[in-house]
Amino acid sequence: MMHCILEIEALGKTYKNVHALQDIQLSIAAGDIAAVIGKNGAGKTTLFKCVTEQVFPTSGTIRLYGKSDAAGIRRQRSKIGAMIEEPAFFPDFTARQNLEYFRQQRGIAGKEAVDRALKDVNLLDTGSKKFKDFSLGMKQRLGLALALMSHPALLILDEPTNGLDPEGKAEIRELLKTLNVEKKVTILISSHVLSELQSVATRYIFMDRGRIVEQLTAEELLNKTRKAVELVVDDSGRAATVLEQHFPDIPYRILPGNRIRLSGGTDRTEALNRTLYSCGVGVRSIAVTGEDLEEYYLGLLGGERHA
Ligand code: ATP
């Protein structure tokens, strides 16, 4: 069994009357790249801040490396590197000067920690370039270097690809894979766009309105999204009624252009065709496809999915 490094039980956080987190159950094993996916306001940042003790939960338990008492957790927290809000770097400092400042401020031993972290994020060669002249991607990577400087076993990153261009996003993904494989860093990362983390995550945690709505391994997500039937009909409303009556076990989503995507039923296309036709629905085409992952996610998080 994989070694569990973070376990969260029945975690809740309420701000006045906003339930930012409700009944969160989660466990992260060593070696995971766990992606928390949710729209703005889903509770991702609050969850990460609870783990790093930047906010205090209203209820529930957080266990780090098996420790849930305050003193034990505090000791284990040194194993976490986090990038939750943009670090306040000095605009006129270079990458190295900025990291050296934070190394001293945080009491991280050994000057070599700075160069090691810069090397990890491919920023060793930025020389005298000042932070204010960095691209957004470089700024994000410097934030990552700061989180890595204390040599963490668990890295917590809140939307590190936000605002980056496709090249910058790809760079961060590659970096995370390398850290995970070569340095054995476990990663907990969030995004509001599933596709941004699709190729790197080993697990997906879908959040909506403060709750976890589904957790899947990368393999489970792939399997789920492989099995779709796409129909083009003359009247998607009528087709939906027929599907609910005759195929209540197959979840579906209505898409624009009288298209309907069924998550399942790939072995029943003939029956689907026949039944729809006999109930007066014109079927223009029926095809087995892979479900679009982004659509799957939108369906989970408050789309028109029938489940
Ligand atoms: P985003 O991507 O926009 O940061 P998120 O998924 O990280 O979204 P959170 O920032 O955790 O979501 O917010 C969850 C909910 O808690 C939201 O409704 C938000 O308005 C509320 N919230 C967060 N911080 C506070 C606070 N300090 N005071 C009051 N409400 C808050």
GROMACS .gro file of C-alpha atoms and ligand atoms in nm:
model
  338
    1MET     CA    1   0.000   0.000   0.000
    2MET     CA    2   0.119   0.351  -0.081
    3HIS     CA    3   0.237   0.562   0.208
    4CYS     CA    4  -0.029   0.820   0.289
    5ILE     CA    5   0.122   1.161   0.359
    6LEU     CA    6  -0.186   1.381   0.385
    7GLU     CA    7  -0.524   1.270   0.516
    8ILE     CA    8  -0.819   1.502   0.552
    9GLU     CA    9  -1.136   1.398   0.730
   10ALA     CA   10  -1.469   1.580   0.745
   11LEU     CA   11  -1.300   1.915   0.691
   12GLY     CA   12  -1.522   2.221   0.696
   13LYS     CA   13  -1.453   2.592   0.676
   14THR     CA   14  -1.717   2.860   0.713
   15TYR     CA   15  -1.655   3.231   0.661
   16LYS     CA   16  -1.943   3.410   0.834
   17ASN     CA   17  -2.226   3.246   0.641
   18VAL     CA   18  -2.025   3.119   0.339
   19HIS     CA   19  -1.957   2.744   0.349
   20ALA     CA   20  -1.623   2.753   0.169
   21LEU     CA   21  -1.554   2.385   0.251
   22GLN     CA   22  -1.795   2.113   0.357
   23ASP     CA   23  -1.720   1.757   0.464
   24ILE     CA   24  -1.394   1.721   0.267
   25GLN     CA   25  -1.248   1.369   0.273
   26LEU     CA   26  -0.918   1.333   0.098
   27SER     CA   27  -0.599   1.137   0.116
   28ILE     CA   28  -0.281   1.197  -0.078
   29ALA     CA   29  -0.026   0.918  -0.115
   30ALA     CA   30   0.348   0.965  -0.161
   31GLY     CA   31   0.421   0.999  -0.531
   32ASP     CA   32   0.080   1.137  -0.629
   33ILE     CA   33   0.030   1.435  -0.852
   34ALA     CA   34  -0.318   1.516  -0.729
   35ALA     CA   35  -0.510   1.776  -0.928
   36VAL     CA   36  -0.791   1.967  -0.759
   37ILE     CA   37  -1.021   2.088  -1.034
   38GLY     CA   38  -1.298   2.340  -0.973
   39LYS     CA   39  -1.439   2.667  -1.093
   40ASN     CA   40  -1.361   2.998  -0.923
   41GLY     CA   41  -1.501   2.993  -0.572
   42ALA     CA   42  -1.516   2.612  -0.550
   43GLY     CA   43  -1.296   2.616  -0.240
   44LYS     CA   44  -0.956   2.511  -0.377
   45THR     CA   45  -0.758   2.795  -0.221
   46THR     CA   46  -0.934   2.757   0.113
   47LEU     CA   47  -0.854   2.385   0.115
   48PHE     CA   48  -0.486   2.452   0.047
   49LYS     CA   49  -0.475   2.728   0.308
   50CYS     CA   50  -0.619   2.490   0.568
   51VAL     CA   51  -0.342   2.239   0.494
   52THR     CA   52  -0.072   2.506   0.522
   53GLU     CA   53  -0.237   2.660   0.830
   54GLN     CA   54  -0.296   2.998   0.669
   55VAL     CA   55  -0.659   2.963   0.773
   56PHE     CA   56  -0.806   2.746   1.046
   57PRO     CA   57  -1.077   2.495   0.965
   58THR     CA   58  -1.415   2.524   1.134
   59SER     CA   59  -1.435   2.146   1.171
   60GLY     CA   60  -1.260   1.823   1.077
   61THR     CA   61  -0.911   1.678   1.096
   62ILE     CA   62  -0.593   1.718   0.894
   63ARG     CA   63  -0.327   1.453   0.938
   64LEU     CA   64   0.021   1.511   0.798
   65TYR     CA   65   0.250   1.209   0.793
   66GLY     CA   66   0.016   1.048   1.043
   67LYS     CA   67   0.028   1.341   1.288
   68SER     CA   68  -0.284   1.540   1.374
   69ASP     CA   69  -0.181   1.707   1.702
   70ALA     CA   70  -0.067   2.070   1.677
   71ALA     CA   71   0.299   2.008   1.768
   72GLY     CA   72   0.328   1.705   1.539
   73ILE     CA   73   0.168   1.885   1.247
   74ARG     CA   74   0.395   2.185   1.293
   75ARG     CA   75   0.701   1.961   1.271
   76GLN     CA   76   0.569   1.790   0.957
   77ARG     CA   77   0.483   2.123   0.794
   78SER     CA   78   0.850   2.185   0.725
   79LYS     CA   79   0.816   1.911   0.463
   80ILE     CA   80   0.564   2.120   0.268
   81GLY     CA   81   0.651   2.380   0.007
   82ALA     CA   82   0.358   2.593  -0.102
   83MET     CA   83   0.275   2.853  -0.362
   84ILE     CA   84  -0.075   2.970  -0.280
   85GLU     CA   85  -0.074   3.340  -0.336
   86GLU     CA   86   0.174   3.529  -0.548
   87PRO     CA   87   0.495   3.566  -0.346
   88ALA     CA   88   0.596   3.928  -0.288
   89PHE     CA   89   0.923   3.935  -0.480
   90PHE     CA   90   1.130   4.253  -0.500
   91PRO     CA   91   1.095   4.400  -0.850
   92ASP     CA   92   1.449   4.534  -0.863
   93PHE     CA   93   1.614   4.216  -0.736
   94THR     CA   94   1.741   3.936  -0.960
   95ALA     CA   95   1.610   3.581  -0.921
   96ARG     CA   96   1.910   3.490  -0.706
   97GLN     CA   97   1.884   3.803  -0.486
   98ASN     CA   98   1.515   3.742  -0.427
   99LEU     CA   99   1.566   3.379  -0.327
  100GLU     CA  100   1.863   3.466  -0.108
  101TYR     CA  101   1.648   3.722   0.076
  102PHE     CA  102   1.376   3.462   0.143
  103ARG     CA  103   1.634   3.194   0.233
  104GLN     CA  104   1.767   3.414   0.511
  105GLN     CA  105   1.422   3.530   0.617
  106ARG     CA  106   1.297   3.172   0.646
  107GLY     CA  107   1.614   3.042   0.807
  108ILE     CA  108   1.686   2.784   0.537
  109ALA     CA  109   2.037   2.651   0.591
  110GLY     CA  110   2.303   2.652   0.316
  111LYS     CA  111   2.350   2.913   0.044
  112GLU     CA  112   2.352   2.634  -0.214
  113ALA     CA  113   1.975   2.594  -0.159
  114VAL     CA  114   1.924   2.901  -0.380
  115ASP     CA  115   2.114   2.769  -0.681
  116ARG     CA  116   1.965   2.424  -0.641
  117ALA     CA  117   1.610   2.567  -0.650
  118LEU     CA  118   1.695   2.793  -0.947
  119LYS     CA  119   1.838   2.494  -1.131
  120ASP     CA  120   1.524   2.290  -1.059
  121VAL     CA  121   1.308   2.548  -1.237
  122ASN     CA  122   1.556   2.630  -1.517
  123LEU     CA  123   1.627   2.984  -1.397
  124LEU     CA  124   1.999   2.950  -1.325
  125ASP     CA  125   2.099   3.155  -1.628
  126THR     CA  126   1.895   3.470  -1.572
  127GLY     CA  127   2.203   3.658  -1.448
  128SER     CA  128   2.143   4.026  -1.378
  129LYS     CA  129   1.788   4.034  -1.517
  130LYS     CA  130   1.556   4.193  -1.264
  131PHE     CA  131   1.233   4.034  -1.148
  132LYS     CA  132   1.028   4.319  -1.297
  133ASP     CA  133   1.162   4.226  -1.643
  134PHE     CA  134   1.069   3.858  -1.612
  135SER     CA  135   0.796   3.704  -1.826
  136LEU     CA  136   0.491   3.576  -1.639
  137GLY     CA  137   0.618   3.221  -1.689
  138MET     CA  138   0.953   3.310  -1.534
  139LYS     CA  139   0.776   3.478  -1.241
  140GLN     CA  140   0.571   3.164  -1.183
  141ARG     CA  141   0.882   2.950  -1.199
  142LEU     CA  142   1.057   3.172  -0.946
  143GLY     CA  143   0.755   3.125  -0.717
  144LEU     CA  144   0.798   2.754  -0.765
  145ALA     CA  145   1.171   2.781  -0.685
  146LEU     CA  146   1.083   2.958  -0.361
  147ALA     CA  147   0.844   2.677  -0.268
  148LEU     CA  148   1.116   2.423  -0.353
  149MET     CA  149   1.397   2.590  -0.164
  150SER     CA  150   1.323   2.413   0.164
  151HIS     CA  151   1.347   2.080  -0.019
  152PRO     CA  152   0.984   1.979   0.039
  153ALA     CA  153   0.844   1.629   0.007
  154LEU     CA  154   0.498   1.774  -0.063
  155LEU     CA  155   0.449   2.068  -0.296
  156ILE     CA  156   0.118   2.257  -0.286
  157LEU     CA  157   0.052   2.482  -0.584
  158ASP     CA  158  -0.261   2.691  -0.630
  159GLU     CA  159  -0.332   2.755  -0.998
  160PRO     CA  160   0.035   2.787  -1.102
  161THR     CA  161  -0.056   2.786  -1.473
  162ASN     CA  162  -0.314   3.063  -1.442
  163GLY     CA  163  -0.256   3.340  -1.696
  164LEU     CA  164   0.032   3.165  -1.873
  165ASP     CA  165   0.044   3.118  -2.249
  166PRO     CA  166   0.033   2.758  -2.383
  167GLU     CA  167   0.413   2.740  -2.389
  168GLY     CA  168   0.437   2.859  -2.028
  169LYS     CA  169   0.173   2.608  -1.918
  170ALA     CA  170   0.359   2.326  -2.093
  171GLU     CA  171   0.685   2.431  -1.923
  172ILE     CA  172   0.524   2.413  -1.578
  173ARG     CA  173   0.374   2.072  -1.657
  174GLU     CA  174   0.711   1.935  -1.766
  175LEU     CA  175   0.874   2.077  -1.457
  176LEU     CA  176   0.619   1.914  -1.230
  177LYS     CA  177   0.665   1.577  -1.398
  178THR     CA  178   1.042   1.601  -1.355
  179LEU     CA  179   1.015   1.700  -0.988
  180ASN     CA  180   0.774   1.414  -0.927
  181VAL     CA  181   0.977   1.148  -1.105
  182GLU     CA  182   1.335   1.255  -1.036
  183LYS     CA  183   1.301   1.421  -0.696
  184LYS     CA  184   1.010   1.211  -0.570
  185VAL     CA  185   0.811   1.521  -0.479
  186THR     CA  186   0.441   1.460  -0.415
  187ILE     CA  187   0.231   1.737  -0.566
  188LEU     CA  188  -0.109   1.881  -0.480
  189ILE     CA  189  -0.208   2.130  -0.747
  190SER     CA  190  -0.522   2.315  -0.849
  191SER     CA  191  -0.667   2.454  -1.167
  192HIS     CA  192  -1.003   2.563  -1.294
  193VAL     CA  193  -0.927   2.404  -1.631
  194LEU     CA  194  -0.903   2.026  -1.639
  195SER     CA  195  -0.707   2.009  -1.965
  196GLU     CA  196  -0.422   2.209  -1.812
  197LEU     CA  197  -0.341   1.924  -1.576
  198GLN     CA  198  -0.473   1.636  -1.778
  199SER     CA  199  -0.141   1.506  -1.896
  200VAL     CA  200   0.039   1.531  -1.561
  201ALA     CA  201  -0.199   1.433  -1.282
  202THR     CA  202  -0.219   1.083  -1.143
  203ARG     CA  203  -0.542   1.166  -0.958
  204TYR     CA  204  -0.825   1.413  -1.004
  205ILE     CA  205  -1.034   1.568  -0.729
  206PHE     CA  206  -1.333   1.758  -0.862
  207MET     CA  207  -1.468   2.032  -0.635
  208ASP     CA  208  -1.787   2.233  -0.660
  209ARG     CA  209  -1.931   2.479  -0.409
  210GLY     CA  210  -1.708   2.369  -0.125
  211ARG     CA  211  -1.756   1.996  -0.173
  212ILE     CA  212  -1.565   1.718  -0.345
  213VAL     CA  213  -1.803   1.587  -0.609
  214GLU     CA  214  -1.583   1.311  -0.751
  215GLN     CA  215  -1.236   1.163  -0.717
  216LEU     CA  216  -1.083   0.960  -0.998
  217THR     CA  217  -0.748   0.811  -1.083
  218ALA     CA  218  -0.599   0.911  -1.419
  219GLU     CA  219  -0.692   0.568  -1.549
  220GLU     CA  220  -1.051   0.594  -1.427
  221LEU     CA  221  -1.088   0.934  -1.590
  222LEU     CA  222  -0.955   0.795  -1.915
  223ASN     CA  223  -1.191   0.499  -1.902
  224LYS     CA  224  -1.490   0.715  -1.824
  225THR     CA  225  -1.418   0.943  -2.110
  226ARG     CA  226  -1.358   0.668  -2.360
  227LYS     CA  227  -1.709   0.542  -2.355
  228ALA     CA  228  -1.937   0.791  -2.520
  229VAL     CA  229  -2.203   0.779  -2.787
  230GLU     CA  230  -2.274   1.096  -2.978
  231LEU     CA  231  -2.615   1.139  -3.135
  232VAL     CA  232  -2.734   1.409  -3.369
  233VAL     CA  233  -3.113   1.421  -3.364
  234ASP     CA  234  -3.391   1.644  -3.495
  235ASP     CA  235  -3.525   1.731  -3.149
  236SER     CA  236  -3.292   1.695  -2.851
  237GLY     CA  237  -3.569   1.769  -2.598
  238ARG     CA  238  -3.785   1.483  -2.721
  239ALA     CA  239  -3.481   1.256  -2.749
  240ALA     CA  240  -3.396   1.333  -2.384
  241THR     CA  241  -3.746   1.222  -2.275
  242VAL     CA  242  -3.708   0.896  -2.468
  243LEU     CA  243  -3.362   0.834  -2.321
  244GLU     CA  244  -3.485   0.889  -1.967
  245GLN     CA  245  -3.776   0.649  -2.021
  246HIS     CA  246  -3.593   0.373  -2.206
  247PHE     CA  247  -3.227   0.409  -2.105
  248PRO     CA  248  -3.239   0.549  -1.751
  249ASP     CA  249  -2.899   0.398  -1.666
  250ILE     CA  250  -2.707   0.598  -1.929
  251PRO     CA  251  -2.606   0.950  -1.819
  252TYR     CA  252  -2.626   1.206  -2.098
  253ARG     CA  253  -2.564   1.568  -2.178
  254ILE     CA  254  -2.742   1.786  -2.428
  255LEU     CA  255  -2.497   1.983  -2.641
  256PRO     CA  256  -2.559   2.266  -2.886
  257GLY     CA  257  -2.679   2.176  -3.235
  258ASN     CA  258  -2.924   1.903  -3.128
  259ARG     CA  259  -2.633   1.685  -3.023
  260ILE     CA  260  -2.652   1.451  -2.728
  261ARG     CA  261  -2.355   1.282  -2.568
  262LEU     CA  262  -2.416   0.963  -2.374
  263SER     CA  263  -2.156   0.850  -2.119
  264GLY     CA  264  -2.201   0.482  -2.192
  265GLY     CA  265  -2.426   0.271  -2.413
  266THR     CA  266  -2.151   0.207  -2.667
  267ASP     CA  267  -2.273  -0.153  -2.702
  268ARG     CA  268  -2.636  -0.046  -2.749
  269THR     CA  269  -2.621   0.187  -3.046
  270GLU     CA  270  -2.867  -0.025  -3.249
  271ALA     CA  271  -3.120  -0.031  -2.969
  272LEU     CA  272  -3.076   0.342  -2.917
  273ASN     CA  273  -3.132   0.410  -3.284
  274ARG     CA  274  -3.436   0.182  -3.305
  275THR     CA  275  -3.599   0.312  -2.988
  276LEU     CA  276  -3.551   0.678  -3.073
  277TYR     CA  277  -3.683   0.623  -3.424
  278SER     CA  278  -3.990   0.428  -3.305
  279CYS     CA  279  -4.067   0.710  -3.057
  280GLY     CA  280  -4.069   0.966  -3.336
  281VAL     CA  281  -3.719   1.110  -3.297
  282GLY     CA  282  -3.523   1.155  -3.618
  283VAL     CA  283  -3.166   1.028  -3.573
  284ARG     CA  284  -2.931   1.202  -3.814
  285SER     CA  285  -2.619   1.027  -3.693
  286ILE     CA  286  -2.500   0.802  -3.415
  287ALA     CA  287  -2.132   0.744  -3.340
  288VAL     CA  288  -1.914   0.598  -3.068
  289THR     CA  289  -1.656   0.853  -2.959
  290GLY     CA  290  -1.432   0.939  -2.669
  291GLU     CA  291  -1.597   1.184  -2.437
  292ASP     CA  292  -1.435   1.521  -2.431
  293LEU     CA  293  -1.266   1.554  -2.091
  294GLU     CA  294  -1.351   1.920  -2.052
  295GLU     CA  295  -1.716   1.840  -2.121
  296TYR     CA  296  -1.705   1.558  -1.872
  297TYR     CA  297  -1.582   1.802  -1.611
  298LEU     CA  298  -1.836   2.069  -1.699
  299GLY     CA  299  -2.106   1.805  -1.670
  300LEU     CA  300  -1.986   1.711  -1.324
  301LEU     CA  301  -1.971   2.067  -1.205
  302GLY     CA  302  -2.324   2.182  -1.249
  303GLY     CA  303  -2.387   2.118  -1.621
  304GLU     CA  304  -2.707   1.971  -1.759
  305ARG     CA  305  -2.589   1.620  -1.699
  306HIS     CA  306  -2.847   1.360  -1.615
  307ALA     CA  307  -2.705   1.103  -1.375
  308ATP     P1  308  -1.051   3.091  -0.697
  308ATP     O1  309  -1.000   3.010  -0.810
  308ATP     O2  310  -1.138   3.206  -0.741
  308ATP     O3  311  -0.947   3.131  -0.595
  308ATP     P2  312  -1.128   2.882  -0.517
  308ATP     O4  313  -1.181   2.755  -0.569
  308ATP     O5  314  -0.987   2.886  -0.476
  308ATP     O6  315  -1.156   2.997  -0.621
  308ATP     P3  316  -1.184   2.990  -0.256
  308ATP     O7  317  -1.097   3.112  -0.280
  308ATP     O8  318  -1.134   2.887  -0.166
  308ATP     O9  319  -1.222   2.924  -0.396
  308ATP    O10  320  -1.326   3.043  -0.207
  308ATP     C1  321  -1.431   2.955  -0.168
  308ATP     C2  322  -1.546   3.039  -0.115
  308ATP    O11  323  -1.510   3.101   0.008
  308ATP     C3  324  -1.589   3.152  -0.207
  308ATP    O12  325  -1.730   3.164  -0.199
  308ATP     C4  326  -1.521   3.273  -0.149
  308ATP    O13  327  -1.594   3.390  -0.178
  308ATP     C5  328  -1.524   3.242   0.000
  308ATP     N1  329  -1.410   3.302   0.071
  308ATP     C6  330  -1.279   3.275   0.053
  308ATP     N2  331  -1.201   3.347   0.137
  308ATP     C7  332  -1.286   3.422   0.212
  308ATP     C8  333  -1.268   3.517   0.319
  308ATP     N3  334  -1.147   3.547   0.364
  308ATP     N4  335  -1.380   3.574   0.370
  308ATP     C9  336  -1.503   3.543   0.325
  308ATP     N5  337  -1.527   3.454   0.227
  308ATP    C10  338  -1.421   3.394   0.170
   0.00000   0.00000   0.00000
